Amino acid sequence: MSETHIALDRSASVAPVNRRLFGSFVEHLGRCVYNGLYEPGHPTANEDGFRLDVVELVKELGSTTIRYPGGNFVSGFRWEDSVGPRENRPVRRDLAWHSLETNQVGLDEFSRWLKLTDSELMLAVNLGTRGIDEALDLLEYANHPSGTALSDLRIANGTTEPHDIRMWCLGNEMDGPWQTGYMTADDYGKLAARTAAAMKMADKDLELVVCGSSGSGMPTFGEWERVVLEHSYEHVDFISAHAYYQERGGDLGSFLASSLDMQYFIDTVVTTADHVGHKLKSAKKINISFDEWNIWYLDEHKASDEVNDEWRYAPRQLEDVYSVADAVVLGNLLITLLKNGDRVTSASLAQLVNVIAPIMTEPGGPTWRQTTFFPFSVTSRLAAGEILRPRIQTGTYETAVHGDAGIVDAVATHDAEAGRAAVFLVNRSQTETETVRVDLRDLGVQTVEEALSLWDEDVYAKNTLQDQDRVGLRANATASVADGVLSVELPPVSWTAVSLG
Ligand code: AHR
């Protein structure tokens, strides 16, 4: 058994916990919307056709902002198809996922679903096949109070109050050749700048997200951000980042250290954005909206035929079943987002239901929590006050992909007013239990209120339709505080949260 020492210091505050870091993502893809959160015939469905058992799990998950309606889907989407009387809405082909889109769920219905879950909408506009005009139309339909053609249309469609959407994404992954209408950084940067400027003429307080890179491995990574921001800097507020991780070739050690790539990604984008800001002599800072992040077994999906030549309604696509190891990595990615909370001020776990999701459903049947549900929901519930950057002394191990990685990674939050703190930790060792001692003396907290760990003898254990509760949180009875120092033992390949008061 080896030991890790962590020091927490109030003066090492990163930023206040921003609830937008616990955002999620709903795309019209596979069974995320249709036969996922929307299933009119289901015994728990409400008058809009939304499953209330799913709503309950979404609330327990603690997600905040929801990005919608895509993803790759948005780059071919005509928003007008999805408003007004449902019987008049056209069925269209969605080229991104080669599926049929019935348009039975659109902005107005989805906004009502968001009210059930108490979430904020972050809406994406189509800059793949469309442009400024359609973005302005959607903005008018969504946010203008009344007395114009499109706001009155919304009212006639039954939504009297404006949706008042604050965050808007200017397209999706426009750097990716897979994107409908993908562009060079120069072309996209100009279009995004013009669209953003026009949208802000309608409402100067909108918060706009320009597309960054689809991954740190993109050939244009870094240069894309520079060029796009040189065009759009003064008109936008965020630049997006997307990252997905998976275990490859049985290299669990590298996979467990995936957060090092996320840190590299964030550092590179912040440096590039600040470089452009200096160059333009701008007083403003561009923050990151990490609006797609997760574990995704993309290689396996590419090799499958789940996206095929048939035009199907709500096909089973991207339905990863997550293991304990996946959940530990997800918990570590969330630790990394928190650690960078001064510049990453919005994030969306991609996605929410069925599609690479923490929540699964069966048509006409149950809904259940994947392993990845747990670190997300507990972190969202316990993180409060200021984020503290910990000083960590831990051993390292060598990885093939990321170089040396720390055995333990952690972050903490401190709510001085409530007199509470929370520490979130991972143990990346595959063989050793790690004893961690956390110096809390500067925080004035004395007792362990709750200590929960996620681990299993089988790191590949999963929750499935047949065995929905195979993996869950376990009370960690080793956590205790003596003389202002928290001691806790972390099993191999585990995620832990300790709340203190
Ligand atoms: O989340 C799944 C897909 O991943 C999204 O549609 C796209 O933006 C990304 O490539």
Short mmCIF file of C-alpha atoms and ligand atoms in Angstrom, two decimals:
data_model
loop_
_atom_site.label_atom_id
_atom_site.label_comp_id
_atom_site.label_asym_id
_atom_site.label_seq_id
_atom_site.Cartn_x
_atom_site.Cartn_y
_atom_site.Cartn_z
CA MET A 1 0.00 0.00 0.00
CA SER A 2 1.47 3.41 -0.89
CA GLU A 3 0.54 6.84 0.37
CA THR A 4 -0.57 10.10 -1.21
CA HIS A 5 -0.51 13.47 0.57
CA ILE A 6 -2.82 16.29 -0.41
CA ALA A 7 -2.84 19.81 0.99
CA LEU A 8 -5.87 22.05 0.69
CA ASP A 9 -5.51 25.75 1.09
CA ARG A 10 -8.24 28.39 0.85
CA SER A 11 -5.87 30.73 -0.96
CA ALA A 12 -5.57 28.20 -3.82
CA SER A 13 -9.08 29.00 -5.01
CA VAL A 14 -9.64 28.44 -8.74
CA ALA A 15 -13.15 29.89 -9.09
CA PRO A 16 -16.60 29.45 -7.62
CA VAL A 17 -18.27 26.18 -8.63
CA ASN A 18 -20.16 27.02 -11.79
CA ARG A 19 -23.32 24.91 -12.05
CA ARG A 20 -23.00 25.00 -15.83
CA LEU A 21 -20.09 22.55 -15.49
CA PHE A 22 -22.70 19.86 -14.84
CA GLY A 23 -24.40 20.29 -18.19
CA SER A 24 -25.45 17.48 -20.49
CA PHE A 25 -26.43 17.02 -24.10
CA VAL A 26 -29.54 15.77 -25.90
CA GLU A 27 -29.19 15.12 -29.61
CA HIS A 28 -31.77 13.82 -32.08
CA LEU A 29 -29.70 10.69 -32.50
CA GLY A 30 -30.60 7.03 -32.09
CA ARG A 31 -32.81 6.57 -29.03
CA CYS A 32 -31.78 9.66 -27.10
CA VAL A 33 -35.01 11.56 -27.80
CA TYR A 34 -37.33 9.07 -29.52
CA ASN A 35 -37.84 5.90 -27.45
CA GLY A 36 -35.63 7.49 -24.83
CA LEU A 37 -36.83 10.58 -23.06
CA TYR A 38 -39.90 10.64 -25.36
CA GLU A 39 -42.11 7.55 -25.62
CA PRO A 40 -45.83 8.45 -25.78
CA GLY A 41 -47.11 4.89 -25.17
CA HIS A 42 -45.01 4.33 -22.05
CA PRO A 43 -46.95 3.87 -18.76
CA THR A 44 -45.10 6.84 -17.21
CA ALA A 45 -45.49 9.20 -20.20
CA ASN A 46 -47.06 12.63 -19.60
CA GLU A 47 -49.37 14.51 -21.99
CA ASP A 48 -46.37 15.56 -24.13
CA GLY A 49 -45.18 11.94 -24.41
CA PHE A 50 -42.19 12.37 -22.07
CA ARG A 51 -41.33 9.53 -19.71
CA LEU A 52 -41.53 10.73 -16.13
CA ASP A 53 -39.41 7.84 -14.84
CA VAL A 54 -36.59 9.21 -17.02
CA VAL A 55 -37.26 12.74 -15.73
CA GLU A 56 -36.77 11.47 -12.16
CA LEU A 57 -33.37 9.96 -13.04
CA VAL A 58 -32.30 13.12 -14.87
CA LYS A 59 -33.09 15.10 -11.72
CA GLU A 60 -31.10 12.64 -9.62
CA LEU A 61 -28.21 12.92 -12.07
CA GLY A 62 -28.10 16.64 -11.31
CA SER A 63 -27.47 17.86 -14.84
CA THR A 64 -27.94 21.58 -15.33
CA THR A 65 -27.56 23.10 -18.81
CA ILE A 66 -28.69 20.88 -21.70
CA ARG A 67 -27.21 21.35 -25.14
CA TYR A 68 -29.74 20.61 -27.91
CA PRO A 69 -30.61 19.41 -30.64
CA GLY A 70 -27.12 18.33 -31.85
CA GLY A 71 -24.36 17.44 -32.50
CA ASN A 72 -23.92 16.37 -36.07
CA PHE A 73 -27.71 16.31 -36.40
CA VAL A 74 -28.00 20.08 -36.17
CA SER A 75 -25.92 20.65 -39.30
CA GLY A 76 -28.79 19.44 -41.53
CA PHE A 77 -31.72 20.46 -39.32
CA ARG A 78 -34.54 22.82 -40.31
CA TRP A 79 -35.95 24.09 -37.05
CA GLU A 80 -39.23 25.18 -38.69
CA ASP A 81 -40.08 21.52 -39.32
CA SER A 82 -40.30 20.87 -35.59
CA VAL A 83 -42.76 23.54 -34.44
CA GLY A 84 -46.53 23.93 -34.84
CA PRO A 85 -49.22 21.25 -34.96
CA ARG A 86 -47.54 17.86 -34.71
CA GLU A 87 -49.70 16.28 -37.40
CA ASN A 88 -48.36 18.79 -39.94
CA ARG A 89 -44.68 18.22 -39.21
CA PRO A 90 -42.72 16.59 -42.03
CA VAL A 91 -40.66 13.44 -41.73
CA ARG A 92 -37.13 14.18 -42.97
CA ARG A 93 -33.93 12.28 -43.59
CA ASP A 94 -31.20 12.98 -41.05
CA LEU A 95 -28.01 12.57 -43.05
CA ALA A 96 -25.71 12.68 -40.02
CA TRP A 97 -27.01 9.43 -38.50
CA HIS A 98 -28.84 8.10 -41.54
CA SER A 99 -32.14 8.03 -39.68
CA LEU A 100 -35.70 9.27 -40.05
CA GLU A 101 -36.55 12.41 -38.15
CA THR A 102 -40.29 12.69 -37.45
CA ASN A 103 -40.02 16.12 -35.81
CA GLN A 104 -42.51 15.11 -33.13
CA VAL A 105 -40.23 16.71 -30.56
CA GLY A 106 -39.10 20.26 -31.27
CA LEU A 107 -38.08 23.39 -29.40
CA ASP A 108 -41.44 24.00 -27.70
CA GLU A 109 -41.88 20.44 -26.43
CA PHE A 110 -38.25 20.17 -25.40
CA SER A 111 -38.51 23.41 -23.44
CA ARG A 112 -41.43 21.95 -21.52
CA TRP A 113 -39.32 18.85 -20.79
CA LEU A 114 -36.52 21.10 -19.52
CA LYS A 115 -38.94 22.70 -17.05
CA LEU A 116 -39.70 19.23 -15.64
CA THR A 117 -35.99 18.70 -15.01
CA ASP A 118 -35.25 22.29 -13.99
CA SER A 119 -32.52 22.62 -16.63
CA GLU A 120 -31.26 25.47 -18.78
CA LEU A 121 -31.39 25.19 -22.57
CA MET A 122 -28.26 25.74 -24.65
CA LEU A 123 -29.43 25.80 -28.25
CA ALA A 124 -27.35 25.06 -31.35
CA VAL A 125 -28.04 26.70 -34.71
CA ASN A 126 -27.33 25.04 -38.05
CA LEU A 127 -24.30 26.59 -39.74
CA GLY A 128 -23.69 23.50 -41.88
CA THR A 129 -26.43 23.78 -44.50
CA ARG A 130 -27.80 27.13 -43.31
CA GLY A 131 -26.65 30.56 -42.19
CA ILE A 132 -27.34 33.95 -40.65
CA ASP A 133 -30.94 34.26 -41.79
CA GLU A 134 -32.11 31.00 -40.26
CA ALA A 135 -30.18 31.65 -37.05
CA LEU A 136 -31.92 35.02 -36.70
CA ASP A 137 -35.29 33.46 -37.43
CA LEU A 138 -34.80 30.85 -34.75
CA LEU A 139 -33.67 33.53 -32.30
CA GLU A 140 -36.78 35.59 -33.04
CA TYR A 141 -39.06 32.55 -32.67
CA ALA A 142 -37.40 31.49 -29.43
CA ASN A 143 -36.71 34.73 -27.59
CA HIS A 144 -38.73 37.67 -28.92
CA PRO A 145 -41.66 38.42 -26.57
CA SER A 146 -44.43 39.10 -29.14
CA GLY A 147 -45.62 41.32 -31.96
CA THR A 148 -43.40 39.97 -34.75
CA ALA A 149 -44.18 37.26 -37.29
CA LEU A 150 -42.11 34.53 -35.65
CA SER A 151 -42.77 35.41 -32.01
CA ASP A 152 -46.49 35.47 -32.78
CA LEU A 153 -46.12 32.12 -34.51
CA ARG A 154 -44.60 30.71 -31.29
CA ILE A 155 -47.53 32.14 -29.32
CA ALA A 156 -50.00 30.67 -31.81
CA ASN A 157 -48.21 27.35 -31.32
CA GLY A 158 -49.00 27.51 -27.62
CA THR A 159 -45.84 28.99 -26.06
CA THR A 160 -46.84 32.43 -24.83
CA GLU A 161 -43.71 33.26 -22.89
CA PRO A 162 -40.38 33.55 -24.77
CA HIS A 163 -37.90 30.75 -24.09
CA ASP A 164 -35.27 33.34 -23.20
CA ILE A 165 -32.35 31.13 -24.24
CA ARG A 166 -29.05 32.65 -23.17
CA MET A 167 -26.44 30.23 -24.56
CA TRP A 168 -26.26 29.54 -28.28
CA CYS A 169 -23.83 27.30 -30.19
CA LEU A 170 -22.76 28.58 -33.60
CA GLY A 171 -22.96 25.23 -35.39
CA ASN A 172 -21.27 21.98 -34.43
CA GLU A 173 -17.81 20.50 -35.07
CA MET A 174 -17.31 22.48 -38.26
CA ASP A 175 -13.68 21.25 -38.39
CA GLY A 176 -14.78 17.65 -38.99
CA PRO A 177 -14.98 16.21 -42.53
CA TRP A 178 -17.93 14.10 -41.25
CA GLN A 179 -19.94 17.27 -40.59
CA THR A 180 -22.63 18.18 -43.13
CA GLY A 181 -21.25 21.36 -44.74
CA TYR A 182 -17.89 21.27 -42.93
CA MET A 183 -15.56 24.20 -43.62
CA THR A 184 -12.05 25.50 -43.39
CA ALA A 185 -11.23 27.52 -40.29
CA ASP A 186 -11.16 30.66 -42.41
CA ASP A 187 -14.60 30.09 -43.96
CA TYR A 188 -16.17 29.03 -40.69
CA GLY A 189 -14.54 31.84 -38.69
CA LYS A 190 -16.03 34.42 -41.05
CA LEU A 191 -19.49 32.84 -41.04
CA ALA A 192 -19.47 32.43 -37.26
CA ALA A 193 -18.36 36.04 -36.76
CA ARG A 194 -21.09 37.42 -39.03
CA THR A 195 -23.76 35.20 -37.49
CA ALA A 196 -22.67 36.11 -33.97
CA ALA A 197 -22.59 39.84 -34.76
CA ALA A 198 -26.09 39.67 -36.23
CA MET A 199 -27.46 37.69 -33.29
CA LYS A 200 -25.99 40.22 -30.89
CA MET A 201 -27.67 43.03 -32.84
CA ALA A 202 -30.90 41.36 -31.76
CA ASP A 203 -29.73 40.78 -28.17
CA LYS A 204 -26.33 42.01 -27.01
CA ASP A 205 -26.48 39.84 -23.87
CA LEU A 206 -26.55 36.48 -25.63
CA GLU A 207 -23.71 34.10 -24.74
CA LEU A 208 -22.34 32.65 -27.93
CA VAL A 209 -20.18 29.56 -28.39
CA VAL A 210 -17.98 29.35 -31.47
CA CYS A 211 -16.86 25.88 -32.60
CA GLY A 212 -13.40 24.82 -31.53
CA SER A 213 -11.84 21.47 -32.33
CA SER A 214 -13.58 18.09 -32.31
CA GLY A 215 -10.64 16.58 -30.47
CA SER A 216 -7.03 17.26 -29.56
CA GLY A 217 -6.02 14.74 -32.24
CA MET A 218 -7.54 16.74 -35.09
CA PRO A 219 -4.87 17.71 -37.65
CA THR A 220 -5.97 21.34 -37.41
CA PHE A 221 -6.05 21.44 -33.59
CA GLY A 222 -4.69 24.75 -32.30
CA GLU A 223 -4.50 26.41 -35.69
CA TRP A 224 -8.28 26.03 -36.04
CA GLU A 225 -8.83 27.87 -32.75
CA ARG A 226 -6.40 30.64 -33.73
CA VAL A 227 -7.96 31.34 -37.11
CA VAL A 228 -11.57 31.04 -35.97
CA LEU A 229 -10.98 33.34 -33.00
CA GLU A 230 -9.08 35.90 -35.08
CA HIS A 231 -12.30 36.34 -37.04
CA SER A 232 -14.84 36.02 -34.26
CA TYR A 233 -13.14 37.07 -31.00
CA GLU A 234 -15.09 40.24 -30.30
CA HIS A 235 -18.46 38.67 -31.12
CA VAL A 236 -18.33 35.42 -29.14
CA ASP A 237 -17.99 34.45 -25.50
CA PHE A 238 -16.92 30.81 -25.53
CA ILE A 239 -14.99 28.44 -27.74
CA SER A 240 -16.10 24.82 -27.66
CA ALA A 241 -13.98 21.75 -26.97
CA HIS A 242 -15.02 18.14 -27.58
CA ALA A 243 -13.21 15.05 -26.29
CA TYR A 244 -14.07 11.37 -26.14
CA TYR A 245 -11.92 8.64 -24.63
CA GLN A 246 -11.88 4.87 -24.76
CA GLU A 247 -9.66 1.99 -23.72
CA ARG A 248 -7.69 0.77 -26.73
CA GLY A 249 -5.80 -2.49 -27.17
CA GLY A 250 -6.20 -3.53 -23.53
CA ASP A 251 -4.10 -0.55 -22.34
CA LEU A 252 -6.06 0.23 -19.19
CA GLY A 253 -3.20 2.27 -17.71
CA SER A 254 -3.31 4.82 -20.52
CA PHE A 255 -7.09 4.90 -20.49
CA LEU A 256 -7.15 5.61 -16.75
CA ALA A 257 -4.91 8.62 -17.42
CA SER A 258 -7.20 10.10 -20.12
CA SER A 259 -7.67 13.28 -18.11
CA LEU A 260 -4.08 14.24 -18.98
CA ASP A 261 -5.21 14.68 -22.57
CA MET A 262 -8.15 16.77 -21.40
CA GLN A 263 -5.74 18.98 -19.43
CA TYR A 264 -3.48 19.34 -22.48
CA PHE A 265 -6.52 20.22 -24.58
CA ILE A 266 -7.65 22.92 -22.13
CA ASP A 267 -4.15 24.38 -21.73
CA THR A 268 -3.69 24.60 -25.50
CA VAL A 269 -7.04 26.27 -26.14
CA VAL A 270 -6.60 28.76 -23.28
CA THR A 271 -3.12 29.67 -24.50
CA THR A 272 -4.31 30.07 -28.07
CA ALA A 273 -7.36 32.13 -27.10
CA ASP A 274 -5.27 34.42 -24.90
CA HIS A 275 -2.68 34.77 -27.66
CA VAL A 276 -5.40 35.95 -30.06
CA GLY A 277 -6.79 38.24 -27.37
CA HIS A 278 -3.36 39.88 -26.86
CA LYS A 279 -2.86 40.18 -30.60
CA LEU A 280 -6.20 41.94 -30.99
CA LYS A 281 -5.51 44.06 -27.90
CA SER A 282 -8.80 42.90 -26.48
CA ALA A 283 -9.72 43.35 -22.84
CA LYS A 284 -11.98 40.37 -23.01
CA LYS A 285 -11.27 36.69 -22.22
CA ILE A 286 -12.78 33.81 -24.16
CA ASN A 287 -13.71 30.85 -21.97
CA ILE A 288 -14.17 27.21 -22.89
CA SER A 289 -17.47 25.47 -23.29
CA PHE A 290 -16.43 21.79 -23.05
CA ASP A 291 -19.74 20.90 -24.60
CA GLU A 292 -19.06 17.27 -25.53
CA TRP A 293 -17.02 15.03 -23.27
CA ASN A 294 -17.37 11.39 -22.32
CA ILE A 295 -16.17 7.84 -22.80
CA TRP A 296 -17.16 6.59 -26.25
CA TYR A 297 -16.12 3.26 -27.82
CA LEU A 298 -16.01 5.00 -31.17
CA ASP A 299 -13.69 2.48 -32.88
CA GLU A 300 -16.16 -0.33 -32.19
CA HIS A 301 -19.11 1.74 -33.42
CA LYS A 302 -17.29 2.65 -36.63
CA ALA A 303 -16.65 -1.05 -37.24
CA SER A 304 -20.31 -1.96 -36.66
CA ASP A 305 -23.16 -1.42 -39.13
CA GLU A 306 -25.43 0.43 -36.71
CA VAL A 307 -25.31 3.50 -38.97
CA ASN A 308 -26.22 1.83 -42.25
CA ASP A 309 -28.04 2.42 -45.53
CA GLU A 310 -31.51 1.91 -44.12
CA TRP A 311 -33.59 4.93 -43.08
CA ARG A 312 -34.84 3.89 -39.65
CA TYR A 313 -36.75 5.61 -36.86
CA ALA A 314 -34.88 5.74 -33.52
CA PRO A 315 -32.37 2.98 -34.28
CA ARG A 316 -30.13 1.67 -31.50
CA GLN A 317 -26.96 3.66 -32.14
CA LEU A 318 -23.99 4.48 -29.90
CA GLU A 319 -25.46 2.56 -26.96
CA ASP A 320 -22.27 1.99 -25.00
CA VAL A 321 -22.61 -0.04 -21.82
CA TYR A 322 -20.18 1.39 -19.31
CA SER A 323 -17.88 -0.41 -16.90
CA VAL A 324 -16.48 0.54 -13.51
CA ALA A 325 -13.23 1.59 -15.22
CA ASP A 326 -15.21 3.85 -17.57
CA ALA A 327 -16.93 5.47 -14.57
CA VAL A 328 -13.59 6.06 -12.83
CA VAL A 329 -12.27 7.80 -15.95
CA LEU A 330 -15.45 9.86 -16.21
CA GLY A 331 -15.08 10.91 -12.56
CA ASN A 332 -11.50 11.93 -13.30
CA LEU A 333 -12.55 13.98 -16.34
CA LEU A 334 -15.03 15.81 -14.13
CA ILE A 335 -12.26 16.45 -11.58
CA THR A 336 -10.24 17.98 -14.44
CA LEU A 337 -13.11 20.21 -15.57
CA LEU A 338 -13.50 21.48 -11.99
CA LYS A 339 -9.76 22.11 -11.65
CA ASN A 340 -9.99 24.36 -14.68
CA GLY A 341 -13.17 26.10 -13.56
CA ASP A 342 -11.62 29.54 -14.03
CA ARG A 343 -11.57 29.03 -17.83
CA VAL A 344 -13.90 26.11 -18.45
CA THR A 345 -17.15 27.77 -17.49
CA SER A 346 -19.59 25.46 -19.22
CA ALA A 347 -19.48 21.73 -20.01
CA SER A 348 -21.85 19.08 -21.33
CA LEU A 349 -21.55 15.37 -20.74
CA ALA A 350 -22.40 13.82 -24.11
CA GLN A 351 -25.04 12.50 -23.99
CA LEU A 352 -27.96 12.05 -21.54
CA VAL A 353 -30.19 9.10 -22.44
CA ASN A 354 -29.36 5.82 -24.27
CA VAL A 355 -26.75 7.36 -26.61
CA ILE A 356 -23.34 7.16 -24.83
CA ALA A 357 -25.38 8.01 -21.79
CA PRO A 358 -25.53 7.68 -18.00
CA ILE A 359 -29.24 6.78 -18.25
CA MET A 360 -30.65 3.84 -20.22
CA THR A 361 -34.24 2.97 -21.09
CA GLU A 362 -36.08 0.06 -22.61
CA PRO A 363 -39.18 0.81 -24.72
CA GLY A 364 -42.25 -0.08 -22.64
CA GLY A 365 -39.85 -1.10 -19.86
CA PRO A 366 -37.55 0.24 -17.16
CA THR A 367 -34.94 2.96 -16.97
CA TRP A 368 -31.66 2.45 -15.10
CA ARG A 369 -28.36 4.04 -14.14
CA GLN A 370 -25.13 3.18 -15.91
CA THR A 371 -21.90 3.09 -13.87
CA THR A 372 -21.02 6.56 -15.17
CA PHE A 373 -24.18 7.97 -13.59
CA PHE A 374 -22.70 7.79 -10.09
CA PRO A 375 -19.58 10.00 -10.19
CA PHE A 376 -21.52 12.63 -12.13
CA SER A 377 -24.53 12.73 -9.81
CA VAL A 378 -22.49 12.74 -6.59
CA THR A 379 -20.10 15.44 -7.84
CA SER A 380 -23.01 17.59 -8.98
CA ARG A 381 -24.68 17.17 -5.57
CA LEU A 382 -21.62 17.78 -3.38
CA ALA A 383 -19.48 20.34 -5.22
CA ALA A 384 -20.26 23.75 -3.74
CA GLY A 385 -18.61 27.07 -2.95
CA GLU A 386 -15.07 27.61 -4.21
CA ILE A 387 -13.05 25.11 -6.21
CA LEU A 388 -9.68 24.53 -4.53
CA ARG A 389 -6.65 23.39 -6.48
CA PRO A 390 -5.00 20.73 -4.29
CA ARG A 391 -1.26 20.23 -3.88
CA ILE A 392 -0.85 16.52 -4.52
CA GLN A 393 2.19 14.41 -3.67
CA THR A 394 1.64 10.99 -5.19
CA GLY A 395 3.55 8.27 -6.99
CA THR A 396 3.53 7.99 -10.75
CA TYR A 397 3.30 5.25 -13.35
CA GLU A 398 4.29 5.21 -16.97
CA THR A 399 1.68 5.17 -19.73
CA ALA A 400 2.18 4.45 -23.41
CA VAL A 401 -0.06 7.33 -24.49
CA HIS A 402 0.29 10.13 -21.94
CA GLY A 403 3.77 9.72 -20.43
CA ASP A 404 3.96 9.63 -16.63
CA ALA A 405 0.66 9.80 -14.77
CA GLY A 406 -0.02 10.38 -11.08
CA ILE A 407 -1.47 7.43 -9.18
CA VAL A 408 -4.00 9.69 -7.47
CA ASP A 409 -5.77 12.71 -8.88
CA ALA A 410 -8.11 14.95 -6.89
CA VAL A 411 -9.93 18.24 -6.57
CA ALA A 412 -11.81 19.84 -3.68
CA THR A 413 -14.52 22.39 -3.11
CA HIS A 414 -15.05 24.55 -0.03
CA ASP A 415 -18.23 26.31 0.97
CA ALA A 416 -17.02 28.65 3.71
CA GLU A 417 -20.49 29.98 4.47
CA ALA A 418 -21.97 26.54 5.01
CA GLY A 419 -18.79 25.33 6.75
CA ARG A 420 -18.53 22.36 4.40
CA ALA A 421 -16.05 20.89 1.98
CA ALA A 422 -15.91 18.01 -0.51
CA VAL A 423 -12.95 16.10 -1.89
CA PHE A 424 -13.17 14.08 -5.12
CA LEU A 425 -10.45 11.51 -5.80
CA VAL A 426 -9.44 8.74 -8.16
CA ASN A 427 -6.94 5.95 -7.69
CA ARG A 428 -5.54 4.92 -11.07
CA SER A 429 -3.50 2.02 -9.72
CA GLN A 430 -4.71 -1.30 -11.10
CA THR A 431 -3.28 -3.32 -8.23
CA GLU A 432 -2.74 -1.23 -5.09
CA THR A 433 -5.01 0.30 -2.52
CA GLU A 434 -3.81 3.85 -1.92
CA THR A 435 -3.94 5.56 1.46
CA VAL A 436 -4.62 9.26 1.05
CA ARG A 437 -4.10 11.88 3.73
CA VAL A 438 -5.69 15.27 3.08
CA ASP A 439 -4.61 18.23 5.18
CA LEU A 440 -7.85 20.11 5.89
CA ARG A 441 -6.63 22.38 8.68
CA ASP A 442 -7.04 25.55 6.65
CA LEU A 443 -10.69 24.76 5.93
CA GLY A 444 -11.94 24.35 9.47
CA VAL A 445 -13.97 21.21 8.73
CA GLN A 446 -13.89 18.47 11.36
CA THR A 447 -15.98 15.46 10.42
CA VAL A 448 -16.76 13.11 7.57
CA GLU A 449 -20.42 13.51 6.61
CA GLU A 450 -20.42 11.08 3.72
CA ALA A 451 -17.78 8.96 1.98
CA LEU A 452 -18.74 7.10 -1.17
CA SER A 453 -16.60 5.03 -3.53
CA LEU A 454 -17.17 3.37 -6.86
CA TRP A 455 -15.03 0.26 -7.39
CA ASP A 456 -15.39 -3.46 -7.98
CA GLU A 457 -13.23 -6.58 -7.98
CA ASP A 458 -14.16 -6.75 -11.66
CA VAL A 459 -13.22 -3.38 -13.18
CA TYR A 460 -15.27 -4.31 -16.24
CA ALA A 461 -18.50 -4.91 -14.27
CA LYS A 462 -21.50 -3.12 -15.81
CA ASN A 463 -25.17 -2.44 -15.23
CA THR A 464 -27.42 -3.96 -17.89
CA LEU A 465 -31.13 -4.44 -18.58
CA GLN A 466 -30.84 -7.89 -17.00
CA ASP A 467 -28.76 -6.74 -14.02
CA GLN A 468 -29.53 -3.07 -13.51
CA ASP A 469 -27.96 -2.69 -10.07
CA ARG A 470 -24.84 -4.81 -10.50
CA VAL A 471 -22.64 -1.76 -9.83
CA GLY A 472 -23.40 1.03 -7.39
CA LEU A 473 -21.83 3.36 -4.87
CA ARG A 474 -20.36 1.85 -1.71
CA ALA A 475 -19.94 3.59 1.63
CA ASN A 476 -16.22 4.01 2.28
CA ALA A 477 -15.84 3.20 5.98
CA THR A 478 -12.10 3.98 5.98
CA ALA A 479 -12.66 7.75 5.83
CA SER A 480 -12.01 9.59 9.09
CA VAL A 481 -10.66 12.95 10.28
CA ALA A 482 -8.11 13.31 13.06
CA ASP A 483 -6.26 16.53 13.93
CA GLY A 484 -7.55 18.21 10.81
CA VAL A 485 -6.29 15.47 8.48
CA LEU A 486 -8.63 13.27 6.47
CA SER A 487 -7.44 9.69 5.95
CA VAL A 488 -9.12 7.52 3.37
CA GLU A 489 -8.22 4.34 1.53
CA LEU A 490 -8.88 4.16 -2.17
CA PRO A 491 -9.26 0.67 -3.70
CA PRO A 492 -7.51 0.01 -7.03
CA VAL A 493 -9.28 1.63 -10.03
CA SER A 494 -11.72 3.61 -7.93
CA TRP A 495 -13.48 6.95 -7.69
CA THR A 496 -14.31 8.46 -4.27
CA ALA A 497 -16.13 11.49 -2.88
CA VAL A 498 -15.84 12.61 0.72
CA SER A 499 -18.04 15.32 2.08
CA LEU A 500 -16.93 17.09 5.26
CA GLY A 501 -18.50 19.43 7.75
O1 AHR B 1 -22.11 12.86 -29.37
C1 AHR B 1 -22.05 12.15 -30.58
C2 AHR B 1 -21.46 12.96 -31.71
O2 AHR B 1 -20.12 13.22 -31.41
C3 AHR B 1 -22.03 14.32 -31.95
O3 AHR B 1 -23.15 14.31 -32.77
C4 AHR B 1 -20.91 15.04 -32.63
O4 AHR B 1 -20.92 16.42 -32.37
C5 AHR B 1 -19.67 14.36 -32.11
O5 AHR B 1 -18.82 13.97 -33.11
#
